[in-house]
CSV table of C-alpha atoms in Angstrom, one decimal:
chain,number,residue,atom,x,y,z
E,1350,MET,CA,55.1,146.3,14.2
E,1351,GLU,CA,57.9,148.8,14.6
E,1352,GLN,CA,57.0,152.1,12.9
E,1353,LYS,CA,59.7,153.8,10.8
E,1354,LYS,CA,60.7,157.1,12.1
E,1355,ARG,CA,60.9,159.9,9.6
E,1356,VAL,CA,62.6,163.3,9.0
E,1357,ILE,CA,59.9,165.3,7.2
E,1358,ALA,CA,60.3,168.3,4.9
E,1359,LEU,CA,57.2,170.5,5.0
E,1360,GLY,CA,55.9,172.6,2.1
E,1361,PHE,CA,53.9,172.6,-1.1
E,1362,PHE,CA,57.1,172.2,-3.2
E,1363,ASP,CA,55.6,173.3,-6.6
E,1364,GLY,CA,58.3,172.8,-9.2
E,1365,VAL,CA,60.8,171.4,-6.6
E,1366,HIS,CA,63.2,174.4,-7.1
E,1367,ASN,CA,66.5,175.4,-5.6
E,1368,GLY,CA,64.9,176.9,-2.5
E,1369,HIS,CA,63.0,173.6,-1.9
E,1370,GLY,CA,66.3,171.8,-2.6
E,1371,ALA,CA,67.9,173.4,0.5
E,1372,LEU,CA,65.2,172.0,2.6
E,1373,MET,CA,65.5,168.5,1.1
E,1374,ARG,CA,69.2,168.3,1.3
E,1375,ARG,CA,69.0,169.1,5.1
E,1376,THR,CA,66.2,166.5,5.4
E,1377,ALA,CA,68.3,163.8,3.8
E,1378,GLN,CA,71.3,164.7,5.9
E,1379,VAL,CA,69.4,164.6,9.2
E,1380,ALA,CA,67.7,161.4,8.2
E,1381,GLN,CA,71.0,159.7,7.6
E,1382,GLU,CA,72.3,160.9,10.9
E,1383,LEU,CA,69.2,159.6,12.8
E,1384,GLY,CA,68.7,156.4,10.8
E,1385,ALA,CA,65.3,157.7,9.7
E,1386,VAL,CA,63.4,157.8,6.4
E,1387,PRO,CA,63.9,161.1,4.4
E,1388,SER,CA,60.3,162.2,3.7
E,1389,ALA,CA,58.3,165.2,2.5
E,1390,PHE,CA,54.7,166.1,3.3
E,1391,THR,CA,52.7,168.0,0.7
E,1392,PHE,CA,49.1,168.7,-0.2
E,1393,ASP,CA,46.9,168.3,-3.3
E,1394,PRO,CA,45.3,170.5,-4.4
E,1395,HIS,CA,47.2,173.7,-3.5
E,1396,PRO,CA,45.7,175.1,-0.3
E,1397,GLN,CA,44.9,178.4,-2.1
E,1398,THR,CA,42.6,176.5,-4.5
E,1399,VAL,CA,40.4,175.5,-1.5
E,1400,ILE,CA,40.7,178.8,0.4
E,1401,LEU,CA,40.0,181.1,-2.6
E,1402,GLY,CA,37.7,178.7,-4.4
E,1403,ARG,CA,39.6,178.9,-7.8
E,1404,PRO,CA,42.3,176.7,-9.3
E,1405,MET,CA,45.9,177.7,-8.9
E,1406,PRO,CA,48.1,177.1,-12.0
E,1407,LEU,CA,51.0,174.9,-11.0
E,1408,LEU,CA,54.4,174.0,-12.4
E,1409,THR,CA,54.1,170.3,-11.5
E,1410,SER,CA,51.5,167.7,-10.8
E,1411,PRO,CA,51.7,165.8,-7.4
E,1412,GLU,CA,53.2,162.8,-9.3
E,1413,ASP,CA,55.9,164.9,-11.0
E,1414,ARG,CA,56.7,166.7,-7.7
E,1415,ALA,CA,57.3,163.3,-6.0
E,1416,ASP,CA,59.4,162.1,-9.0
E,1417,LEU,CA,61.6,165.2,-8.8
E,1418,MET,CA,62.1,164.9,-5.1
E,1419,ARG,CA,63.2,161.3,-5.3
E,1420,LYS,CA,65.4,161.8,-8.4
E,1421,TYR,CA,67.3,164.9,-7.3
E,1422,TYR,CA,67.2,164.9,-3.5
E,1423,GLY,CA,67.0,161.3,-2.3
E,1424,ILE,CA,63.6,161.8,-0.6
E,1425,GLN,CA,62.3,158.3,-0.2
E,1426,ASP,CA,58.8,158.9,1.0
E,1427,VAL,CA,56.5,161.6,-0.4
E,1428,ILE,CA,53.3,161.9,1.5
E,1429,VAL,CA,50.6,163.7,-0.6
E,1430,GLU,CA,47.5,164.5,1.5
E,1431,PRO,CA,44.2,165.9,0.1
E,1432,PHE,CA,43.8,169.5,1.2
E,1433,THR,CA,40.2,169.6,2.5
E,1434,VAL,CA,38.1,172.0,4.5
E,1435,PRO,CA,38.5,170.0,7.7
E,1436,ARG,CA,42.3,170.0,7.1
E,1437,MET,CA,42.1,173.8,6.5
E,1438,LYS,CA,40.4,174.3,9.9
E,1439,GLN,CA,42.8,172.0,11.8
E,1440,PRO,CA,44.6,173.9,14.6
E,1441,TRP,CA,48.3,174.2,13.9
E,1442,GLN,CA,49.2,172.4,17.1
E,1443,ASP,CA,47.2,169.4,16.1
E,1444,PHE,CA,48.8,169.2,12.7
E,1445,VAL,CA,52.2,168.9,14.3
E,1446,ALA,CA,51.4,166.8,17.3
E,1447,ASN,CA,48.9,164.5,15.8
E,1448,THR,CA,49.4,164.3,12.0
E,1449,LEU,CA,53.2,164.6,11.8
E,1450,VAL,CA,54.4,163.2,15.1
E,1451,LYS,CA,51.7,160.7,16.2
E,1452,ASP,CA,50.6,159.4,12.8
E,1453,LEU,CA,53.7,159.8,10.7
E,1454,HIS,CA,56.3,159.3,13.4
E,1455,ALA,CA,58.3,162.4,12.7
E,1456,VAL,CA,61.5,162.8,14.8
E,1457,HIS,CA,62.7,165.9,13.0
E,1458,LEU,CA,60.9,168.6,10.9
E,1459,VAL,CA,62.4,170.9,8.2
E,1460,ALA,CA,60.5,173.9,6.9
E,1461,GLY,CA,61.2,177.1,5.0
E,1462,HIS,CA,61.5,180.7,6.4
E,1463,ASP,CA,58.0,181.5,5.1
E,1464,TYR,CA,56.2,178.3,6.0
E,1465,HIS,CA,52.6,178.8,7.4
E,1466,PHE,CA,50.2,176.0,8.4
E,1467,GLY,CA,47.1,175.2,10.4
E,1468,TYR,CA,43.9,177.2,10.7
E,1469,LYS,CA,44.2,180.7,9.1
E,1470,GLY,CA,47.9,180.0,8.7
E,1471,GLU,CA,48.5,180.7,12.4
E,1472,GLY,CA,51.4,178.2,12.5
E,1473,ASN,CA,54.6,179.8,11.5
E,1474,PRO,CA,58.4,178.9,11.7
E,1475,GLN,CA,58.8,180.3,15.3
E,1476,ARG,CA,55.7,178.4,16.6
E,1477,LEU,CA,56.9,175.2,14.7
E,1478,GLN,CA,60.3,175.4,16.5
E,1479,GLN,CA,58.7,176.0,19.8
E,1480,ILE,CA,56.2,173.0,19.6
E,1481,CYS,CA,59.0,170.7,18.3
E,1482,GLN,CA,61.0,171.6,21.4
E,1483,GLU,CA,58.0,170.8,23.6
E,1484,LEU,CA,57.5,167.5,21.8
E,1485,GLY,CA,61.1,166.6,22.1
E,1486,ILE,CA,61.8,166.4,18.4
E,1487,GLY,CA,64.3,168.3,16.1
E,1488,CYS,CA,63.5,171.2,13.9
E,1489,ASP,CA,65.3,173.2,11.2
E,1490,ILE,CA,64.1,176.4,9.6
E,1491,ILE,CA,65.9,177.1,6.3
E,1492,PRO,CA,66.5,180.7,5.3
E,1493,LYS,CA,65.4,182.0,1.9
E,1494,VAL,CA,67.5,181.1,-1.1
E,1495,GLU,CA,68.4,183.9,-3.5
E,1496,MET,CA,69.9,184.0,-7.0
E,1497,GLU,CA,71.0,187.3,-8.5
E,1498,GLY,CA,69.3,189.1,-5.7
E,1499,ILE,CA,65.9,187.4,-6.5
E,1500,THR,CA,64.3,185.1,-3.9
E,1501,VAL,CA,63.8,181.7,-5.6
E,1502,SER,CA,60.1,181.1,-5.6
E,1503,SER,CA,57.5,179.0,-7.5
E,1504,THR,CA,55.7,182.2,-8.3
E,1505,TYR,CA,58.7,183.7,-10.1
E,1506,ILE,CA,59.4,180.5,-11.9
E,1507,ARG,CA,55.8,180.2,-13.1
E,1508,THR,CA,56.1,183.6,-14.7
E,1509,LEU,CA,59.3,182.5,-16.5
E,1510,VAL,CA,57.7,179.3,-17.8
E,1511,ALA,CA,54.5,181.1,-18.9
E,1512,GLN,CA,56.8,183.4,-21.0
E,1513,GLY,CA,58.8,180.6,-22.4
E,1514,GLU,CA,62.0,181.6,-20.6
E,1515,MET,CA,63.1,178.1,-20.1
E,1516,GLU,CA,66.8,178.5,-19.7
E,1517,ARG,CA,66.3,181.0,-16.8
E,1518,ALA,CA,63.5,178.9,-15.3
E,1519,ASN,CA,65.8,175.9,-15.3
E,1520,GLU,CA,68.5,178.0,-13.5
E,1521,PHE,CA,66.1,178.8,-10.7
E,1522,LEU,CA,64.6,175.3,-10.6
E,1523,GLY,CA,68.1,173.7,-10.5
E,1524,HIS,CA,67.0,171.1,-13.0
E,1525,PRO,CA,65.1,171.0,-16.3
E,1526,TYR,CA,61.4,172.0,-16.3
E,1527,THR,CA,59.7,168.6,-16.7
E,1528,LEU,CA,56.3,167.3,-17.7
E,1529,SER,CA,55.3,163.6,-17.8
E,1530,ASP,CA,52.4,161.5,-19.2
E,1531,ARG,CA,51.5,158.2,-20.6
E,1532,VAL,CA,51.8,158.5,-24.4
E,1533,ALA,CA,48.4,158.7,-26.0
E,1534,HIS,CA,47.5,158.3,-29.7
E,1535,GLY,CA,47.6,161.7,-31.3
E,1536,LYS,CA,46.5,162.7,-34.8
E,1537,LYS,CA,49.3,160.5,-36.3
E,1538,LEU,CA,50.6,163.6,-37.9
E,1539,GLY,CA,54.2,162.7,-37.3
E,1540,SER,CA,54.1,159.6,-39.4
E,1541,THR,CA,52.5,161.7,-42.2
E,1542,LEU,CA,55.3,164.1,-42.0
E,1543,GLY,CA,58.0,161.4,-41.7
E,1544,PHE,CA,59.1,161.6,-38.0
E,1545,PRO,CA,57.8,159.9,-34.9
E,1546,THR,CA,55.8,162.1,-32.4
E,1547,VAL,CA,54.5,161.8,-28.9
E,1548,ASN,CA,51.6,163.7,-27.5
E,1549,LEU,CA,51.4,164.8,-23.8
E,1550,ARG,CA,48.3,166.0,-22.0
E,1551,LEU,CA,48.7,168.7,-19.5
E,1552,LYS,CA,47.6,167.4,-16.1
E,1553,GLU,CA,44.8,169.2,-14.2
E,1554,ASN,CA,45.8,172.7,-13.0
E,1555,VAL,CA,49.3,172.5,-14.5
E,1556,LEU,CA,50.5,175.6,-16.2
E,1557,SER,CA,51.1,175.5,-19.9
E,1558,PRO,CA,54.5,176.8,-21.1
E,1559,ALA,CA,54.3,179.7,-23.6
E,1560,LYS,CA,53.1,178.6,-27.0
E,1561,GLY,CA,56.0,177.9,-29.3
E,1562,VAL,CA,58.6,175.4,-30.3
E,1563,TYR,CA,61.3,174.1,-27.8
E,1564,ALA,CA,64.5,172.1,-27.7
E,1565,THR,CA,63.6,169.2,-25.4
E,1566,LYS,CA,64.7,165.8,-24.2
E,1567,VAL,CA,62.3,162.8,-23.9
E,1568,ILE,CA,63.2,160.2,-21.3
E,1569,LEU,CA,61.7,156.8,-21.8
E,1570,GLU,CA,60.6,154.2,-19.2
E,1571,ASN,CA,63.8,152.2,-19.7
E,1572,GLY,CA,65.9,155.3,-19.0
E,1573,GLU,CA,66.9,156.0,-22.6
E,1574,THR,CA,67.1,159.8,-23.5
E,1575,HIS,CA,66.3,161.2,-26.9
E,1576,LEU,CA,66.5,164.7,-28.2
E,1577,ALA,CA,63.1,166.1,-29.4
E,1578,VAL,CA,61.6,169.2,-31.0
E,1579,THR,CA,58.4,170.0,-29.1
E,1580,ASN,CA,55.5,172.2,-30.2
E,1581,VAL,CA,53.3,173.7,-27.5
E,1582,GLY,CA,50.1,175.2,-29.0
E,1583,THR,CA,47.2,174.6,-31.4
E,1584,ARG,CA,49.1,173.4,-34.5
E,1585,PRO,CA,47.6,176.0,-36.8
E,1586,THR,CA,49.0,174.4,-40.0
E,1587,VAL,CA,47.1,171.1,-39.5
E,1588,ASN,CA,44.3,172.1,-37.1
E,1589,ASP,CA,41.4,174.6,-37.2
E,1590,GLY,CA,40.6,174.1,-33.5
E,1591,ASN,CA,42.0,175.8,-30.5
E,1592,GLN,CA,42.8,172.9,-28.2
E,1593,LEU,CA,46.3,173.1,-26.7
E,1594,THR,CA,48.6,170.2,-27.5
E,1595,ILE,CA,52.1,169.3,-26.5
E,1596,GLU,CA,53.7,167.3,-29.3
E,1597,GLY,CA,57.3,166.2,-29.4
E,1598,TYR,CA,59.0,165.1,-32.6
E,1599,ILE,CA,61.6,162.6,-31.4
E,1600,LEU,CA,64.9,162.8,-33.3
E,1601,ASP,CA,66.8,159.6,-34.5
E,1602,PHE,CA,64.2,157.2,-33.0
E,1603,THR,CA,62.1,154.4,-34.4
E,1604,GLY,CA,59.5,152.5,-32.4
E,1605,ASP,CA,56.1,152.8,-30.8
E,1606,LEU,CA,55.9,154.5,-27.4
E,1607,TYR,CA,52.1,154.2,-27.1
E,1608,GLY,CA,51.2,153.5,-23.4
E,1609,GLN,CA,54.7,154.2,-22.1
E,1610,LYS,CA,55.2,156.8,-19.3
E,1611,ILE,CA,57.6,159.4,-20.6
E,1612,GLN,CA,59.2,162.5,-19.1
E,1613,MET,CA,59.8,165.6,-21.3
E,1614,GLU,CA,62.4,168.1,-20.2
E,1615,PHE,CA,62.3,171.6,-21.7
E,1616,TYR,CA,65.6,173.4,-22.3
E,1617,LYS,CA,65.3,176.3,-24.9
E,1618,TYR,CA,62.6,178.2,-26.7
E,1619,LEU,CA,63.3,178.1,-30.4
E,1620,ARG,CA,60.5,180.1,-32.1
E,1621,GLU,CA,56.9,181.1,-31.8
E,1622,GLU,CA,54.2,178.8,-33.2
E,1623,ARG,CA,53.0,179.9,-36.6
E,1624,LYS,CA,50.9,178.7,-39.6
E,1625,PHE,CA,52.8,177.5,-42.6
E,1626,PRO,CA,51.5,177.6,-46.2
E,1627,SER,CA,52.0,173.8,-46.7
E,1628,PHE,CA,53.0,170.6,-45.0
E,1629,GLU,CA,56.3,170.8,-47.0
E,1630,ALA,CA,57.1,174.2,-45.5
E,1631,LEU,CA,56.2,172.9,-42.0
E,1632,THR,CA,58.4,169.8,-42.5
E,1633,ALA,CA,61.3,172.0,-43.7
E,1634,GLU,CA,61.0,174.2,-40.6
E,1635,VAL,CA,60.8,171.2,-38.2
E,1636,MET,CA,64.0,169.9,-39.8
E,1637,HIS,CA,65.7,173.3,-39.3
E,1638,ASN,CA,64.5,173.2,-35.6
E,1639,ALA,CA,65.9,169.7,-35.3
E,1640,ASP,CA,69.3,171.0,-36.4
E,1641,GLN,CA,69.0,173.8,-33.9
E,1642,THR,CA,68.2,171.3,-31.2
E,1643,ARG,CA,71.2,169.1,-32.0
E,1644,GLU,CA,73.4,172.2,-32.0
E,1645,TYR,CA,72.0,173.4,-28.7
E,1646,PHE,CA,72.7,170.1,-26.9
E,1647,ALA,CA,76.1,169.8,-28.6
E,1648,GLN,CA,77.0,173.1,-26.9
E,1649,HIS,CA,75.2,172.2,-23.6
E,1650,PRO,CA,76.1,168.5,-23.1
């Protein structure tokens, strides 16, 4: 059986931001020229989680990373490998020659200026270019991408998301900050208050946006998009617990989304979460936030 040849982008790609986009655009371009499959190779969990022994808070789950790469950059094949202790100890030469070229049929590799790989991170962009030349395959190293004099990085964008600075985070991402989940039954609060809601669970090790209320969009499985007002927090008006929830109030929608996979895109922080004296006061504020959301998207179509 003939094996498909691949052009592979290398990296962890948390958030799939503008810097990663430069790698993936080059990957798609070379793949088209060579008649190869545009691919990306990434790990789960983050290598630092295994190396340091503590979880690394991330912008995106592996599934969301793969969805974003396909949606925005035309990457067809996203290879997510478990990052294990044997993988951590693999010599960098073996990773390229055996994993990428022999097993995955890479004919061209694309990596960023700061890409390190293999045991103790001894593989670097210069060594990658050298071994690709020896193996007779192509290699591109993409220089760092800057915006407003700041290097675009997952670390910087994580800080923005944790502070609720969604508009700026989205500029650096190059697309809306997105979470996805299958809709679970929540506390049915929305129907009590008179509007349909969806509850999302944060996936393991995914960073929570700052607590508060956001203007968001909800994208359904059938591709329909609806505006939503989304609360991230503990819902102090109706709860006495401290469990974090992400609850979207979908505007102008009727129907049951239970069990559907939805994507939620965050656009603007509207206000902090607070406790209201009554359900009526909460409902009135949500209606005000709904007006703000409609107004925001009318100005930012």
